Coordinates of C-alpha atoms in Angstrom, one line a residue:
X59 CA 15.6 -30.5 -10.4
X60 CA 15.4 -33.5 -8.4
X61 CA 19.2 -33.0 -6.8
X62 CA 18.5 -29.9 -5.2
X63 CA 15.1 -31.4 -3.7
X64 CA 16.6 -34.2 -2.3
X65 CA 19.6 -31.4 -0.4
X66 CA 16.9 -29.1 0.7
X67 CA 15.0 -32.4 2.6
X68 CA 18.3 -33.0 3.7
X69 CA 18.8 -29.6 5.2
X70 CA 15.7 -29.7 6.7
X71 CA 15.9 -33.2 8.3
X72 CA 18.8 -31.4 10.3
X73 CA 17.3 -28.5 10.4
X74 CA 14.3 -29.8 12.8
X75 CA 16.6 -32.0 15.0
X76 CA 18.8 -28.9 15.9
X77 CA 19.2 -27.6 18.7
X78 CA 20.3 -23.7 17.6
X79 CA 17.2 -20.9 17.3
X80 CA 15.5 -22.3 14.0
X81 CA 12.7 -19.6 14.3
X82 CA 9.8 -19.8 12.1
X83 CA 11.1 -20.3 8.6
X84 CA 13.8 -22.6 9.5
X85 CA 16.6 -22.8 6.6
X86 CA 15.7 -19.5 4.9
X87 CA 17.7 -17.8 8.0
X88 CA 21.1 -19.2 6.9
X89 CA 22.6 -17.7 3.7
X90 CA 23.5 -20.8 2.3
X91 CA 20.7 -22.7 3.0
X92 CA 18.5 -19.8 1.7
X93 CA 20.8 -19.9 -1.7
X94 CA 19.8 -23.8 -1.5
X95 CA 15.6 -23.2 -1.2
X96 CA 16.6 -20.2 -3.1
X97 CA 17.9 -22.6 -6.6
X98 CA 15.9 -25.5 -6.1
X99 CA 12.6 -23.0 -5.7
X100 CA 14.0 -21.7 -9.2
X101 CA 14.8 -24.9 -10.5
X102 CA 10.9 -26.7 -9.8
X103 CA 9.3 -23.1 -11.0
X104 CA 10.7 -23.6 -14.4
X105 CA 10.3 -27.8 -14.7
X106 CA 7.6 -28.6 -12.6
X107 CA 5.3 -24.5 -11.8
X108 CA 5.3 -22.6 -9.4
X109 CA 3.2 -25.0 -7.7
X110 CA 5.4 -27.6 -7.0
X111 CA 7.8 -24.7 -5.8
X112 CA 5.7 -22.8 -3.2
X113 CA 5.0 -27.0 -2.3
X114 CA 8.8 -27.0 -1.0
X115 CA 8.9 -23.9 0.4
X116 CA 5.8 -25.0 2.8
X117 CA 7.7 -28.6 3.3
X118 CA 11.2 -26.3 4.5
X119 CA 8.4 -24.1 7.2
X120 CA 8.2 -27.1 8.2
X121 CA 11.8 -26.5 10.1
X122 CA 10.8 -23.6 11.7
X123 CA 10.5 -23.8 15.9
X124 CA 6.9 -23.4 15.7
X125 CA 5.8 -25.6 13.3
X126 CA 8.6 -28.1 15.4
X127 CA 6.7 -27.3 18.5
X128 CA 3.1 -27.7 17.0
X129 CA 4.2 -31.1 14.9
X130 CA 3.1 -29.3 12.5
X131 CA 3.2 -31.0 9.6
X132 CA 3.5 -30.1 5.4
X133 CA 0.3 -29.5 3.4
X134 CA -0.9 -29.8 0.7
X135 CA -1.3 -27.5 -2.5
X136 CA -5.2 -27.5 -1.8
X137 CA -4.7 -26.6 2.3
X138 CA -2.3 -23.3 1.1
X139 CA -5.9 -22.5 -1.0
X140 CA -7.8 -22.9 1.8
X141 CA -5.7 -20.5 3.4
X142 CA -6.4 -17.4 1.1
X143 CA -8.9 -14.8 1.8
X144 CA -12.0 -14.3 0.3
X145 CA -11.6 -11.4 -1.7
X146 CA -8.1 -11.6 -1.4
X147 CA -4.5 -13.2 -1.6
X148 CA -1.5 -14.8 0.0
X149 CA 1.8 -13.4 -0.3
X150 CA 5.1 -15.1 1.0
X151 CA 8.6 -13.8 0.5
X152 CA 11.2 -17.0 0.2
X153 CA 14.9 -14.7 1.5
X154 CA 17.6 -16.2 -0.6
X155 CA 21.5 -15.3 -0.9
X156 CA 21.3 -13.2 -3.9
X157 CA 18.1 -14.0 -5.2
X158 CA 14.7 -13.7 -3.0
X159 CA 11.3 -15.0 -4.4
X160 CA 8.3 -13.8 -4.2
X161 CA 5.0 -16.3 -4.1
X162 CA 1.5 -14.6 -5.6
X163 CA -2.0 -17.1 -4.4
X164 CA -5.0 -15.7 -4.6
X165 CA -8.4 -16.4 -7.1
X166 CA -5.9 -16.2 -10.5
X167 CA -3.8 -19.1 -9.4
X168 CA -0.1 -19.2 -8.1
X169 CA 2.9 -17.5 -9.5
X170 CA 6.6 -17.1 -8.4
X171 CA 7.7 -13.8 -9.3
X172 CA 11.8 -13.7 -9.4
X173 CA 13.7 -10.9 -7.3
X174 CA 17.2 -10.1 -8.3
X175 CA 19.7 -8.5 -6.3
X176 CA 18.7 -9.8 -2.8
X177 CA 21.1 -8.1 -1.4
X178 CA 20.3 -4.1 -1.8
X179 CA 16.7 -5.4 -1.1
X180 CA 18.0 -6.6 2.5
X181 CA 20.0 -3.6 2.6
X182 CA 16.3 -1.5 1.9
X183 CA 14.6 -4.1 4.3
X184 CA 16.7 -3.2 7.2
X185 CA 16.7 0.6 6.5
X186 CA 13.0 0.3 6.8
X187 CA 12.7 -1.3 9.8
X188 CA 15.2 1.3 11.8
X189 CA 13.3 4.5 10.3
X190 CA 10.6 2.6 11.9
X191 CA 12.2 1.6 15.1
X192 CA 12.9 4.8 15.4
X193 CA 9.1 6.0 16.4
X194 CA 9.6 4.9 19.6
X195 CA 12.2 7.3 20.0
X196 CA 11.7 10.8 18.3
X197 CA 10.9 12.5 20.5
X198 CA 8.1 14.4 19.2
X199 CA 9.4 14.8 15.9
X200 CA 7.3 12.2 14.7
X201 CA 6.2 14.0 11.3
X202 CA 9.9 13.7 9.7
X203 CA 9.7 10.1 11.4
X204 CA 6.8 9.3 9.1
X205 CA 8.5 10.9 6.8
X206 CA 12.0 8.3 6.7
X207 CA 9.8 5.5 7.1
X208 CA 7.4 6.1 3.7
X209 CA 11.2 6.5 1.7
X210 CA 12.4 3.9 3.1
X211 CA 8.7 1.4 2.5
X212 CA 8.9 3.4 -1.5
X213 CA 12.3 2.3 -1.5
X214 CA 11.7 -1.8 -0.4
X215 CA 8.7 -1.7 -2.5
X216 CA 9.8 -0.9 -5.3
X217 CA 12.4 -3.3 -5.3
X218 CA 10.1 -5.9 -4.5
X219 CA 7.2 -5.5 -6.2
X220 CA 7.0 -5.1 -10.2
X221 CA 5.0 -3.4 -12.3
X222 CA 2.3 -6.5 -12.7
X223 CA 2.5 -7.8 -9.4
X224 CA 2.2 -4.2 -7.8
X225 CA -1.5 -4.2 -10.0
X226 CA -2.2 -8.1 -8.6
X227 CA -2.0 -6.3 -5.3
X228 CA -4.1 -3.3 -5.6
X229 CA -7.1 -6.0 -6.7
X230 CA -6.7 -7.2 -3.5
X231 CA -8.8 -6.7 -0.2
X232 CA -7.3 -9.3 1.9
X233 CA -3.4 -10.2 2.5
X234 CA -2.4 -13.0 4.4
X235 CA 1.6 -12.5 4.7
X236 CA 3.3 -15.5 5.0
X237 CA 6.8 -15.5 7.4
X238 CA 6.7 -12.2 8.3
X239 CA 10.1 -12.7 10.3
X240 CA 11.7 -12.7 6.3
X241 CA 11.2 -9.6 5.8
X242 CA 13.7 -9.2 7.7
X243 CA 11.8 -7.3 10.7
X244 CA 10.3 -4.6 8.2
X245 CA 6.9 -3.3 8.4
X246 CA 4.9 -5.3 5.3
X247 CA 2.1 -2.6 5.7
X248 CA 4.1 0.2 5.2
X249 CA 5.1 -0.9 2.3
X250 CA 2.3 1.4 -0.8
X251 CA 1.0 -0.9 -3.5
X252 CA -1.5 2.2 -5.5
X253 CA -0.2 5.0 -4.0
X254 CA -1.2 3.2 -0.7
X255 CA 0.2 1.9 2.4
X256 CA -0.7 -1.9 2.3
X257 CA -2.0 -1.6 6.1
X258 CA -4.6 0.9 4.9
X259 CA -5.6 -0.8 1.8
X260 CA -6.4 -3.8 3.0
X261 CA -6.2 -6.1 5.9
X262 CA -3.9 -7.4 7.2
X263 CA -3.1 -11.3 8.7
X264 CA 0.1 -13.0 8.9
X265 CA 1.6 -16.4 9.4
X266 CA 4.8 -17.6 10.9
X267 CA 4.7 -20.3 8.3
X268 CA 2.7 -22.4 5.8
X269 CA 2.1 -25.6 8.0
X270 CA 1.6 -23.5 11.3
X271 CA -0.9 -21.7 9.4
X272 CA -2.5 -24.5 8.1
X273 CA -2.3 -26.2 11.2
X274 CA -3.8 -23.4 13.6
X275 CA -6.5 -22.8 10.9
X276 CA -7.8 -26.5 11.9
X277 CA -7.5 -26.0 15.6
X278 CA -5.3 -29.1 15.6
X279 CA -3.2 -28.9 19.3
X280 CA -4.7 -25.3 19.8
X281 CA -8.2 -25.0 21.6
X282 CA -9.0 -21.6 20.5
X283 CA -12.1 -21.9 22.9
X284 CA -10.1 -22.1 25.9
X285 CA -7.6 -18.8 24.1
X286 CA -7.7 -16.5 26.9
X287 CA -7.2 -13.6 26.1
X288 CA -5.2 -11.0 28.2
X289 CA -5.9 -7.4 27.9
X290 CA -3.7 -4.8 29.2
X291 CA -4.3 -1.6 27.5
X292 CA -6.4 0.5 29.6
X293 CA -7.9 4.5 28.4
X294 CA -5.2 5.5 31.3
X295 CA -2.2 3.9 30.5
X296 CA -1.5 4.0 34.3
X297 CA 1.5 4.2 37.8
X298 CA 3.4 2.6 35.0
X299 CA 3.4 4.8 32.2
X300 CA 3.3 8.1 34.0
X301 CA 6.3 7.3 36.3
X302 CA 8.7 5.5 33.3
X303 CA 7.1 7.6 30.3
X304 CA 5.2 10.9 30.8
X305 CA 4.2 11.2 27.5
X306 CA 2.0 8.0 27.4
X307 CA -0.7 8.0 27.1
X308 CA -3.7 4.8 25.8
X309 CA -6.4 6.0 23.5
X310 CA -8.1 2.6 22.4
X311 CA -11.0 1.3 24.8
X312 CA -9.7 -1.8 26.3
X313 CA -13.6 -3.1 25.6
X314 CA -13.6 -2.8 21.5
X315 CA -10.0 -4.0 21.6
X316 CA -11.3 -7.1 24.1
X317 CA -14.0 -7.8 21.0
X318 CA -12.0 -7.6 17.8
X319 CA -9.3 -9.4 18.8
X320 CA -11.3 -12.3 20.1
X321 CA -9.4 -15.5 18.7
X322 CA -12.7 -17.0 16.5
X323 CA -14.3 -19.8 18.9
X324 CA -13.8 -18.7 21.9
X325 CA -16.3 -17.9 23.7
X326 CA -15.4 -15.2 26.1
X327 CA -11.8 -12.8 26.9
X328 CA -10.2 -12.5 30.2
X329 CA -9.3 -8.9 30.7
X330 CA -7.4 -6.9 32.6
X331 CA -8.1 -3.2 32.8
X332 CA -7.5 -0.3 35.4
X333 CA -6.4 -0.6 38.8
X334 CA -6.8 -4.5 38.1
X335 CA -4.4 -4.6 35.5
X336 CA -1.2 -5.8 37.9
X337 CA 1.9 -8.4 37.5
X338 CA -0.2 -10.9 40.7
X339 CA -3.4 -11.1 38.5
X340 CA -1.5 -11.8 35.2
X341 CA 0.3 -14.9 37.7
X342 CA -3.1 -16.4 38.7
X343 CA -4.2 -15.5 34.9
X344 CA -1.4 -17.3 33.3
X345 CA -1.7 -20.4 36.1
X346 CA -4.9 -21.2 34.9
X347 CA -5.5 -24.0 32.1
X348 CA -5.5 -23.5 28.9
X349 CA -3.3 -23.9 25.4
X350 CA -2.4 -20.5 24.8
X351 CA -2.7 -17.0 25.9
X352 CA -3.1 -13.4 23.9
X353 CA -1.9 -10.7 25.7
X354 CA -2.6 -6.8 24.3
X355 CA -0.8 -3.9 25.6
X356 CA 0.4 -0.5 25.3
X357 CA 4.7 -0.9 23.9
X358 CA 7.8 0.7 24.8
X359 CA 11.2 -0.1 24.8
X360 CA 13.0 -0.6 28.2
X361 CA 15.9 1.6 29.5
X362 CA 18.5 -1.9 28.2
X363 CA 16.6 -2.3 25.0
X364 CA 13.9 -4.8 25.8
X365 CA 10.2 -4.3 24.5
X366 CA 7.7 -4.1 27.1
X367 CA 4.0 -4.0 27.8
X368 CA 2.7 -1.3 30.3
X369 CA 0.9 -2.3 33.0
X370 CA -2.0 0.0 33.9
X371 CA -2.0 -1.3 38.0
X372 CA 1.6 -1.7 38.8
X373 CA 4.8 0.2 39.9
X374 CA 7.8 1.3 37.4
X375 CA 9.6 -1.6 38.9
X376 CA 6.2 -4.3 38.1
X377 CA 4.5 -2.3 36.0
X378 CA 6.5 -4.0 32.5
X379 CA 6.0 -7.4 30.9
X380 CA 8.7 -7.9 28.6
X381 CA 9.6 -11.7 27.8
X382 CA 12.0 -12.5 31.2
X383 CA 9.0 -11.9 33.2
X384 CA 7.0 -14.1 30.4
X385 CA 9.7 -16.9 30.8
X386 CA 8.9 -16.4 34.6
X387 CA 5.2 -16.7 34.7
X388 CA 3.5 -20.4 35.2
X389 CA 2.9 -19.9 31.0
X390 CA 1.5 -22.2 28.5
X391 CA 3.3 -23.3 25.0
X392 CA 2.1 -20.5 23.5
X393 CA 2.1 -17.0 24.3
X394 CA 1.5 -13.7 21.7
X395 CA 2.6 -10.0 23.2
X396 CA 1.5 -8.2 21.0
X397 CA 1.4 -4.0 21.3
X398 CA 1.3 -0.7 19.6
X399 CA 4.1 0.9 17.8
X400 CA 5.1 3.9 20.5
X401 CA 4.9 5.0 23.7
X402 CA 2.6 7.1 22.3
X403 CA -0.3 5.0 21.1

């Protein structure tokens, strides 16, 4: 165990100083490193228990891109337990090359579940992700698409959750999912537990990694009182939507979305609605002081395949906000773009 831990920490040190993209889970995106971490987790759990293994997973998270950018430090078990939602639990997946490990943390304690045949699970997760992306271009055949997603989600859940894990999850009212990109773009909220989708059965929250979750929950380096919520979701999807995506419609009420999504501690949301939601207005809003921007919008996929948010007051040319557009803005260190799953709400 000691030799494996030392090897993992050597890779963490190399990862935090590397110039390549690390993403939120850092080492876990590379097969050789993921397998090294998997072996270390297995050894630690056998010799010191699941708690020690979870602490190592948290340490691995310090090599993630966002953790490095925020300066998030490693966290203790007590800090991890503080992240567990009331009447719920925390779910973290540590992918390996041959074996995955699933961590469950709730009032009953910390447990690590070994998931064998990681290759087949990865294949199943990729199939689920492909089926989910098909919603965007389903051309009205939504019932067939939903059926395929449900079938793929059932396969993933069957491989990932044994009977005891499924029963434990079924008792939760809330769950925090850690390391979402480690799930391989598969929509976790679709995974069935006790015959019902996770997203319908319980409230879900997502955290890039344990260090980042602890860092943000403490309010460190992120002035939550100065978070700007830019909301471009409107009752009428606007000229950009009608021109580029004739079938698009926005059904949610913008005021209600702002109220629900306002970060804790933020005094107010700065909404961009209706004809006021233009690219020029977005530039002006991004230029105001603040540590972060959260923009909610109606989501589509552009002709080039890039995901985009629709602005109501724009034209077909300037009404689509992609990551490339955000890079050209006077943006703060953290920008979150969130959208619905298809151009049909």
